[in-house]
mmCIF file of N, CA and C in Angstrom:
data_model
loop_
_atom_site.group_PDB
_atom_site.id
_atom_site.type_symbol
_atom_site.label_atom_id
_atom_site.label_comp_id
_atom_site.label_asym_id
_atom_site.label_seq_id
_atom_site.Cartn_x
_atom_site.Cartn_y
_atom_site.Cartn_z
ATOM 1 N N MET A 392 0.871 -1.118 0.026
ATOM 2 C CA MET A 392 0.025 -0.046 0.016
ATOM 3 C C MET A 392 0.874 1.245 0.008
ATOM 4 N N PRO A 393 0.779 2.137 -0.938
ATOM 5 C CA PRO A 393 1.533 3.352 -0.965
ATOM 6 C C PRO A 393 1.180 4.256 0.245
ATOM 7 N N GLN A 394 2.228 4.840 0.788
ATOM 8 C CA GLN A 394 2.101 5.792 1.885
ATOM 9 C C GLN A 394 3.028 6.892 1.754
ATOM 10 N N MET A 395 2.852 7.984 2.458
ATOM 11 C CA MET A 395 3.814 9.070 2.446
ATOM 12 C C MET A 395 5.024 8.618 3.224
ATOM 13 N N THR A 396 6.208 8.774 2.716
ATOM 14 C CA THR A 396 7.370 8.478 3.474
ATOM 15 C C THR A 396 7.724 9.676 4.336
ATOM 16 N N GLU A 397 8.797 9.529 5.234
ATOM 17 C CA GLU A 397 9.204 10.614 6.085
ATOM 18 C C GLU A 397 9.587 11.784 5.326
ATOM 19 N N SER A 398 10.105 11.675 4.129
ATOM 20 C CA SER A 398 10.500 12.862 3.259
ATOM 21 C C SER A 398 9.370 13.500 2.575
ATOM 22 N N GLY A 399 8.109 12.871 2.702
ATOM 23 C CA GLY A 399 7.007 13.471 2.083
ATOM 24 C C GLY A 399 6.691 12.859 0.665
ATOM 25 N N ASN A 400 7.520 11.913 0.235
ATOM 26 C CA ASN A 400 7.311 11.276 -1.117
ATOM 27 C C ASN A 400 6.436 10.058 -0.951
ATOM 28 N N ALA A 401 5.593 9.855 -1.965
ATOM 29 C CA ALA A 401 4.883 8.589 -1.904
ATOM 30 C C ALA A 401 5.801 7.458 -2.183
ATOM 31 N N GLY A 402 5.603 6.349 -1.463
ATOM 32 C CA GLY A 402 6.444 5.196 -1.548
ATOM 33 C C GLY A 402 5.893 4.047 -0.793
ATOM 34 N N GLU A 403 6.608 2.923 -0.917
ATOM 35 C CA GLU A 403 6.156 1.713 -0.206
ATOM 36 C C GLU A 403 6.624 1.842 1.283
ATOM 37 N N LEU A 404 5.842 1.312 2.160
ATOM 38 C CA LEU A 404 6.198 1.290 3.571
ATOM 39 C C LEU A 404 7.303 0.192 3.739
ATOM 40 N N PRO A 405 8.220 0.470 4.703
ATOM 41 C CA PRO A 405 9.151 -0.530 4.999
ATOM 42 C C PRO A 405 8.362 -1.734 5.592
ATOM 43 N N PRO A 406 8.952 -2.987 5.413
ATOM 44 C CA PRO A 406 8.222 -4.184 5.876
ATOM 45 C C PRO A 406 7.926 -4.175 7.356
ATOM 46 N N PHE A 407 8.798 -3.647 8.203
ATOM 47 C CA PHE A 407 8.547 -3.597 9.660
ATOM 48 C C PHE A 407 7.281 -2.727 9.870
ATOM 49 N N ALA A 408 7.281 -1.540 9.277
ATOM 50 C CA ALA A 408 6.137 -0.586 9.419
ATOM 51 C C ALA A 408 4.838 -1.234 8.965
ATOM 52 N N GLU A 409 4.850 -1.915 7.834
ATOM 53 C CA GLU A 409 3.684 -2.628 7.349
ATOM 54 C C GLU A 409 3.154 -3.637 8.383
ATOM 55 N N SER A 410 4.097 -4.353 9.018
ATOM 56 C CA SER A 410 3.702 -5.335 10.074
ATOM 57 C C SER A 410 3.121 -4.657 11.235
ATOM 58 N N VAL A 411 3.638 -3.524 11.655
ATOM 59 C CA VAL A 411 3.120 -2.827 12.806
ATOM 60 C C VAL A 411 1.695 -2.339 12.537
ATOM 61 N N LEU A 412 1.534 -1.688 11.425
ATOM 62 C CA LEU A 412 0.258 -1.167 11.059
ATOM 63 C C LEU A 412 -0.816 -2.203 10.860
ATOM 64 N N ASP A 413 -0.410 -3.264 10.183
ATOM 65 C CA ASP A 413 -1.342 -4.452 10.001
ATOM 66 C C ASP A 413 -1.829 -4.992 11.340
ATOM 67 N N LEU A 414 -0.902 -5.179 12.309
ATOM 68 C CA LEU A 414 -1.288 -5.646 13.567
ATOM 69 C C LEU A 414 -2.149 -4.705 14.332
ATOM 70 N N THR A 415 -1.854 -3.388 14.241
ATOM 71 C CA THR A 415 -2.614 -2.349 14.939
ATOM 72 C C THR A 415 -4.063 -2.373 14.408
ATOM 73 N N GLU A 416 -4.267 -2.608 13.117
ATOM 74 C CA GLU A 416 -5.599 -2.688 12.583
ATOM 75 C C GLU A 416 -6.369 -3.913 13.026
ATOM 76 N N ARG A 417 -5.655 -4.925 13.454
ATOM 77 C CA ARG A 417 -6.318 -6.160 13.976
ATOM 78 C C ARG A 417 -6.728 -6.131 15.413
ATOM 79 N N ILE A 418 -6.185 -5.133 16.151
ATOM 80 C CA ILE A 418 -6.532 -5.027 17.663
ATOM 81 C C ILE A 418 -7.994 -4.736 17.698
ATOM 82 N N PRO A 419 -8.779 -5.579 18.406
ATOM 83 C CA PRO A 419 -10.209 -5.273 18.543
ATOM 84 C C PRO A 419 -10.578 -4.003 19.285
ATOM 85 N N PRO A 420 -11.697 -3.395 18.976
ATOM 86 C CA PRO A 420 -12.121 -2.231 19.722
ATOM 87 C C PRO A 420 -12.217 -2.640 21.180
ATOM 88 N N GLY A 421 -11.771 -1.682 22.055
ATOM 89 C CA GLY A 421 -11.810 -1.931 23.510
ATOM 90 C C GLY A 421 -10.640 -2.673 24.056
ATOM 91 N N ARG A 422 -9.723 -3.033 23.161
ATOM 92 C CA ARG A 422 -8.460 -3.782 23.569
ATOM 93 C C ARG A 422 -7.320 -2.965 23.220
ATOM 94 N N VAL A 423 -6.124 -3.293 23.752
ATOM 95 C CA VAL A 423 -4.949 -2.536 23.553
ATOM 96 C C VAL A 423 -3.688 -3.509 23.541
ATOM 97 N N MET A 424 -2.643 -3.071 22.947
ATOM 98 C CA MET A 424 -1.356 -3.751 23.083
ATOM 99 C C MET A 424 -0.333 -2.657 23.321
ATOM 100 N N THR A 425 0.649 -2.927 24.127
ATOM 101 C CA THR A 425 1.756 -1.943 24.337
ATOM 102 C C THR A 425 2.721 -1.949 23.238
ATOM 103 N N TYR A 426 3.517 -0.890 23.118
ATOM 104 C CA TYR A 426 4.509 -0.899 22.024
ATOM 105 C C TYR A 426 5.417 -2.133 22.135
ATOM 106 N N GLY A 427 5.768 -2.553 23.311
ATOM 107 C CA GLY A 427 6.522 -3.720 23.450
ATOM 108 C C GLY A 427 5.828 -5.022 23.074
ATOM 109 N N ASP A 428 4.525 -5.085 23.354
ATOM 110 C CA ASP A 428 3.691 -6.223 22.942
ATOM 111 C C ASP A 428 3.749 -6.346 21.447
ATOM 112 N N VAL A 429 3.631 -5.227 20.748
ATOM 113 C CA VAL A 429 3.562 -5.235 19.311
ATOM 114 C C VAL A 429 4.896 -5.784 18.741
ATOM 115 N N ALA A 430 5.972 -5.279 19.257
ATOM 116 C CA ALA A 430 7.351 -5.756 18.815
ATOM 117 C C ALA A 430 7.465 -7.220 19.079
ATOM 118 N N GLU A 431 7.076 -7.684 20.260
ATOM 119 C CA GLU A 431 7.213 -9.083 20.552
ATOM 120 C C GLU A 431 6.349 -9.949 19.681
ATOM 121 N N PHE A 432 5.163 -9.540 19.404
ATOM 122 C CA PHE A 432 4.247 -10.326 18.551
ATOM 123 C C PHE A 432 4.798 -10.400 17.169
ATOM 124 N N ILE A 433 5.325 -9.282 16.611
ATOM 125 C CA ILE A 433 5.875 -9.357 15.321
ATOM 126 C C ILE A 433 7.213 -10.135 15.224
ATOM 127 N N GLY A 434 7.959 -10.079 16.350
ATOM 128 C CA GLY A 434 9.198 -10.814 16.501
ATOM 129 C C GLY A 434 10.406 -9.987 15.979
ATOM 130 N N GLN A 435 10.303 -8.712 16.026
ATOM 131 C CA GLN A 435 11.426 -7.837 15.657
ATOM 132 C C GLN A 435 11.223 -6.456 16.151
ATOM 133 N N GLY A 436 12.371 -5.704 16.294
ATOM 134 C CA GLY A 436 12.243 -4.387 16.773
ATOM 135 C C GLY A 436 11.983 -4.322 18.353
ATOM 136 N N GLY A 437 11.644 -3.201 18.818
ATOM 137 C CA GLY A 437 11.384 -2.995 20.163
ATOM 138 C C GLY A 437 10.384 -1.919 20.335
ATOM 139 N N PRO A 438 10.065 -1.482 21.576
ATOM 140 C CA PRO A 438 9.020 -0.441 21.772
ATOM 141 C C PRO A 438 9.359 0.868 21.070
ATOM 142 N N ARG A 439 10.565 1.273 21.050
ATOM 143 C CA ARG A 439 10.931 2.563 20.396
ATOM 144 C C ARG A 439 10.693 2.505 18.897
ATOM 145 N N GLN A 440 11.008 1.347 18.310
ATOM 146 C CA GLN A 440 10.864 1.225 16.803
ATOM 147 C C GLN A 440 9.374 1.178 16.547
ATOM 148 N N VAL A 441 8.550 0.600 17.337
ATOM 149 C CA VAL A 441 7.136 0.508 17.060
ATOM 150 C C VAL A 441 6.556 1.965 17.304
ATOM 151 N N GLY A 442 7.067 2.688 18.291
ATOM 152 C CA GLY A 442 6.654 4.034 18.446
ATOM 153 C C GLY A 442 6.951 4.963 17.306
ATOM 154 N N ARG A 443 8.135 4.734 16.777
ATOM 155 C CA ARG A 443 8.538 5.515 15.578
ATOM 156 C C ARG A 443 7.613 5.240 14.416
ATOM 157 N N VAL A 444 7.272 3.964 14.174
ATOM 158 C CA VAL A 444 6.393 3.654 13.065
ATOM 159 C C VAL A 444 4.972 4.328 13.311
ATOM 160 N N MET A 445 4.516 4.234 14.528
ATOM 161 C CA MET A 445 3.247 4.872 14.884
ATOM 162 C C MET A 445 3.275 6.378 14.664
ATOM 163 N N ALA A 446 4.390 7.001 15.085
ATOM 164 C CA ALA A 446 4.503 8.427 14.951
ATOM 165 C C ALA A 446 4.508 8.858 13.432
ATOM 166 N N LEU A 447 5.230 8.070 12.604
ATOM 167 C CA LEU A 447 5.316 8.376 11.207
ATOM 168 C C LEU A 447 4.156 8.017 10.361
ATOM 169 N N TYR A 448 3.556 6.872 10.608
ATOM 170 C CA TYR A 448 2.535 6.295 9.760
ATOM 171 C C TYR A 448 1.230 5.945 10.426
ATOM 172 N N GLY A 449 1.106 6.101 11.773
ATOM 173 C CA GLY A 449 -0.051 5.610 12.447
ATOM 174 C C GLY A 449 -1.377 6.346 12.379
ATOM 175 N N GLY A 450 -1.377 7.470 11.737
ATOM 176 C CA GLY A 450 -2.585 8.264 11.672
ATOM 177 C C GLY A 450 -3.803 7.603 10.991
ATOM 178 N N ALA A 451 -3.579 6.668 10.120
ATOM 179 C CA ALA A 451 -4.595 6.039 9.380
ATOM 180 C C ALA A 451 -5.146 4.743 10.056
ATOM 181 N N VAL A 452 -4.541 4.356 11.163
ATOM 182 C CA VAL A 452 -4.960 3.168 11.899
ATOM 183 C C VAL A 452 -5.400 3.534 13.252
ATOM 184 N N PRO A 453 -6.084 2.640 14.016
ATOM 185 C CA PRO A 453 -6.528 2.973 15.380
ATOM 186 C C PRO A 453 -5.369 3.057 16.340
ATOM 187 N N TRP A 454 -4.545 4.144 16.178
ATOM 188 C CA TRP A 454 -3.325 4.358 16.942
ATOM 189 C C TRP A 454 -3.461 4.326 18.462
ATOM 190 N N TRP A 455 -4.639 4.714 18.946
ATOM 191 C CA TRP A 455 -4.922 4.784 20.368
ATOM 192 C C TRP A 455 -4.909 3.327 21.022
ATOM 193 N N ARG A 456 -4.936 2.286 20.241
ATOM 194 C CA ARG A 456 -4.955 0.889 20.716
ATOM 195 C C ARG A 456 -3.559 0.447 20.970
ATOM 196 N N VAL A 457 -2.494 1.195 20.594
ATOM 197 C CA VAL A 457 -1.070 0.880 20.938
ATOM 198 C C VAL A 457 -0.599 1.875 21.888
ATOM 199 N N ILE A 458 -0.305 1.456 23.154
ATOM 200 C CA ILE A 458 -0.067 2.385 24.231
ATOM 201 C C ILE A 458 1.256 2.101 24.935
ATOM 202 N N ARG A 459 1.566 3.060 25.815
ATOM 203 C CA ARG A 459 2.788 2.866 26.659
ATOM 204 C C ARG A 459 2.492 1.823 27.691
ATOM 205 N N ALA A 460 3.542 1.164 28.225
ATOM 206 C CA ALA A 460 3.478 0.153 29.199
ATOM 207 C C ALA A 460 2.827 0.532 30.484
ATOM 208 N N ASP A 461 2.722 1.806 30.822
ATOM 209 C CA ASP A 461 2.117 2.229 32.092
ATOM 210 C C ASP A 461 0.632 2.550 31.881
ATOM 211 N N GLY A 462 0.070 2.374 30.692
ATOM 212 C CA GLY A 462 -1.304 2.546 30.397
ATOM 213 C C GLY A 462 -1.786 3.972 30.194
ATOM 214 N N ARG A 463 -0.774 4.896 30.248
ATOM 215 C CA ARG A 463 -1.175 6.348 30.102
ATOM 216 C C ARG A 463 -1.379 6.619 28.585
ATOM 217 N N PRO A 464 -2.284 7.476 28.229
ATOM 218 C CA PRO A 464 -2.439 7.919 26.834
ATOM 219 C C PRO A 464 -1.279 8.666 26.399
ATOM 220 N N LEU A 465 -1.030 8.646 25.082
ATOM 221 C CA LEU A 465 0.112 9.271 24.477
ATOM 222 C C LEU A 465 0.041 10.790 24.750
ATOM 223 N N PRO A 466 1.124 11.407 25.221
ATOM 224 C CA PRO A 466 1.230 12.854 25.480
ATOM 225 C C PRO A 466 0.738 13.630 24.279
ATOM 226 N N ASP A 467 0.033 14.661 24.524
ATOM 227 C CA ASP A 467 -0.549 15.569 23.437
ATOM 228 C C ASP A 467 -1.705 14.994 22.691
ATOM 229 N N HIS A 468 -2.077 13.706 22.991
ATOM 230 C CA HIS A 468 -3.168 13.076 22.319
ATOM 231 C C HIS A 468 -4.135 12.468 23.329
ATOM 232 N N GLU A 469 -3.997 12.873 24.583
ATOM 233 C CA GLU A 469 -4.810 12.312 25.679
ATOM 234 C C GLU A 469 -6.300 12.439 25.359
ATOM 235 N N ASP A 470 -6.756 13.587 25.083
ATOM 236 C CA ASP A 470 -8.222 13.862 24.885
ATOM 237 C C ASP A 470 -8.775 12.953 23.707
ATOM 238 N N ARG A 471 -8.061 12.927 22.646
ATOM 239 C CA ARG A 471 -8.608 12.086 21.506
ATOM 240 C C ARG A 471 -8.521 10.603 21.849
ATOM 241 N N ALA A 472 -7.468 10.134 22.529
ATOM 242 C CA ALA A 472 -7.316 8.781 22.889
ATOM 243 C C ALA A 472 -8.434 8.446 23.878
ATOM 244 N N LEU A 473 -8.621 9.262 24.940
ATOM 245 C CA LEU A 473 -9.655 8.930 25.977
ATOM 246 C C LEU A 473 -11.041 8.935 25.357
ATOM 247 N N ALA A 474 -11.355 9.830 24.383
ATOM 248 C CA ALA A 474 -12.660 9.814 23.711
ATOM 249 C C ALA A 474 -12.831 8.438 22.942
ATOM 250 N N ASN A 475 -11.816 8.018 22.263
ATOM 251 C CA ASN A 475 -11.879 6.722 21.615
ATOM 252 C C ASN A 475 -12.062 5.566 22.596
ATOM 253 N N TYR A 476 -11.298 5.613 23.682
ATOM 254 C CA TYR A 476 -11.471 4.540 24.709
ATOM 255 C C TYR A 476 -12.901 4.481 25.206
ATOM 256 N N ARG A 477 -13.409 5.638 25.515
ATOM 257 C CA ARG A 477 -14.850 5.647 25.984
ATOM 258 C C ARG A 477 -15.799 5.083 24.984
ATOM 259 N N VAL A 478 -15.657 5.526 23.723
ATOM 260 C CA VAL A 478 -16.600 5.048 22.653
ATOM 261 C C VAL A 478 -16.412 3.530 22.547
ATOM 262 N N GLU A 479 -15.262 2.982 22.587
ATOM 263 C CA GLU A 479 -15.005 1.549 22.392
ATOM 264 C C GLU A 479 -15.219 0.707 23.718
ATOM 265 N N GLY A 480 -15.373 1.323 24.832
ATOM 266 C CA GLY A 480 -15.572 0.636 26.040
ATOM 267 C C GLY A 480 -14.238 0.036 26.614
ATOM 268 N N THR A 481 -13.165 0.605 26.269
ATOM 269 C CA THR A 481 -11.830 0.236 26.780
ATOM 270 C C THR A 481 -11.818 0.360 28.360
ATOM 271 N N PRO A 482 -11.516 -0.682 29.067
ATOM 272 C CA PRO A 482 -11.411 -0.555 30.551
ATOM 273 C C PRO A 482 -10.383 0.514 30.967
ATOM 274 N N LEU A 483 -10.774 1.378 31.777
ATOM 275 C CA LEU A 483 -9.911 2.460 32.328
ATOM 276 C C LEU A 483 -9.861 2.365 33.829
ATOM 277 N N ARG A 484 -8.858 2.889 34.371
ATOM 278 C CA ARG A 484 -8.626 3.113 35.863
ATOM 279 C C ARG A 484 -8.128 4.385 36.150
ATOM 280 N N ASP A 485 -8.386 4.878 37.377
ATOM 281 C CA ASP A 485 -7.879 6.152 37.794
ATOM 282 C C ASP A 485 -6.584 5.967 38.719
ATOM 283 N N VAL A 486 -5.545 6.679 38.313
ATOM 284 C CA VAL A 486 -4.318 6.595 39.065
ATOM 285 C C VAL A 486 -3.957 8.074 39.407
ATOM 286 N N GLY A 487 -4.233 8.356 40.680
ATOM 287 C CA GLY A 487 -3.924 9.756 41.127
ATOM 288 C C GLY A 487 -4.687 10.801 40.327
ATOM 289 N N GLY A 488 -5.872 10.569 40.055
ATOM 290 C CA GLY A 488 -6.692 11.544 39.292
ATOM 291 C C GLY A 488 -6.405 11.528 37.806
ATOM 292 N N GLU A 489 -5.621 10.628 37.348
ATOM 293 C CA GLU A 489 -5.299 10.558 35.929
ATOM 294 C C GLU A 489 -5.790 9.248 35.349
ATOM 295 N N PRO A 490 -6.586 9.296 34.298
ATOM 296 C CA PRO A 490 -7.137 8.135 33.670
ATOM 297 C C PRO A 490 -6.018 7.320 32.898
ATOM 298 N N ARG A 491 -6.034 6.013 33.123
ATOM 299 C CA ARG A 491 -5.171 5.113 32.369
ATOM 300 C C ARG A 491 -5.904 3.911 31.915
ATOM 301 N N VAL A 492 -5.422 3.261 30.883
ATOM 302 C CA VAL A 492 -5.988 2.042 30.366
ATOM 303 C C VAL A 492 -5.663 1.009 31.434
ATOM 304 N N ASP A 493 -6.689 0.258 31.778
ATOM 305 C CA ASP A 493 -6.536 -0.897 32.744
ATOM 306 C C ASP A 493 -5.882 -2.060 31.900
ATOM 307 N N LEU A 494 -4.641 -2.263 31.973
ATOM 308 C CA LEU A 494 -3.907 -3.249 31.071
ATOM 309 C C LEU A 494 -4.325 -4.676 31.486
ATOM 310 N N LYS A 495 -4.620 -4.886 32.782
ATOM 311 C CA LYS A 495 -5.048 -6.296 33.200
ATOM 312 C C LYS A 495 -6.286 -6.702 32.482
ATOM 313 N N ARG A 496 -7.155 -5.695 32.196
ATOM 314 C CA ARG A 496 -8.476 -6.094 31.579
ATOM 315 C C ARG A 496 -8.457 -5.832 30.047
ATOM 316 N N ALA A 497 -7.689 -4.889 29.560
ATOM 317 C CA ALA A 497 -7.755 -4.472 28.203
ATOM 318 C C ALA A 497 -6.725 -5.045 27.248
ATOM 319 N N ARG A 498 -5.616 -5.594 27.859
ATOM 320 C CA ARG A 498 -4.483 -6.093 26.947
ATOM 321 C C ARG A 498 -4.948 -7.248 26.105
ATOM 322 N N TRP A 499 -4.584 -7.139 24.800
ATOM 323 C CA TRP A 499 -4.984 -8.185 23.789
ATOM 324 C C TRP A 499 -3.695 -8.903 23.488
ATOM 325 N N ASP A 500 -3.797 -10.259 23.403
ATOM 326 C CA ASP A 500 -2.640 -11.053 23.155
ATOM 327 C C ASP A 500 -2.425 -11.474 21.642
ATOM 328 N N GLY A 501 -3.236 -10.907 20.795
ATOM 329 C CA GLY A 501 -3.081 -11.188 19.387
ATOM 330 C C GLY A 501 -3.810 -12.382 18.913
ATOM 331 N N LYS A 502 -4.594 -13.017 19.750
ATOM 332 C CA LYS A 502 -5.294 -14.227 19.319
ATOM 333 C C LYS A 502 -6.760 -14.014 19.301
#
């Protein structure tokens, strides 16, 4: 699938990015995977590499379903992420007055 590359040119996605985005699209509504979960499931890269793919190419997939390991919404995207979590019924918990995804209940194992 053609996508905009980092330089702004249309081109093919790198295979790792394609794998990350394909998996992200398969995460069911109301469920999440951490950046590390995605890397482990794909069998390559790590949380930072997955985060980079999401930052560059994740706008067209349900990006809010790939989260940090502490369950906090992505900085500067909290309101949009929380709105999506509420619509999808993603389990949330309150930590010091801050909403976080309840990973024990929301984490998806890819099956």
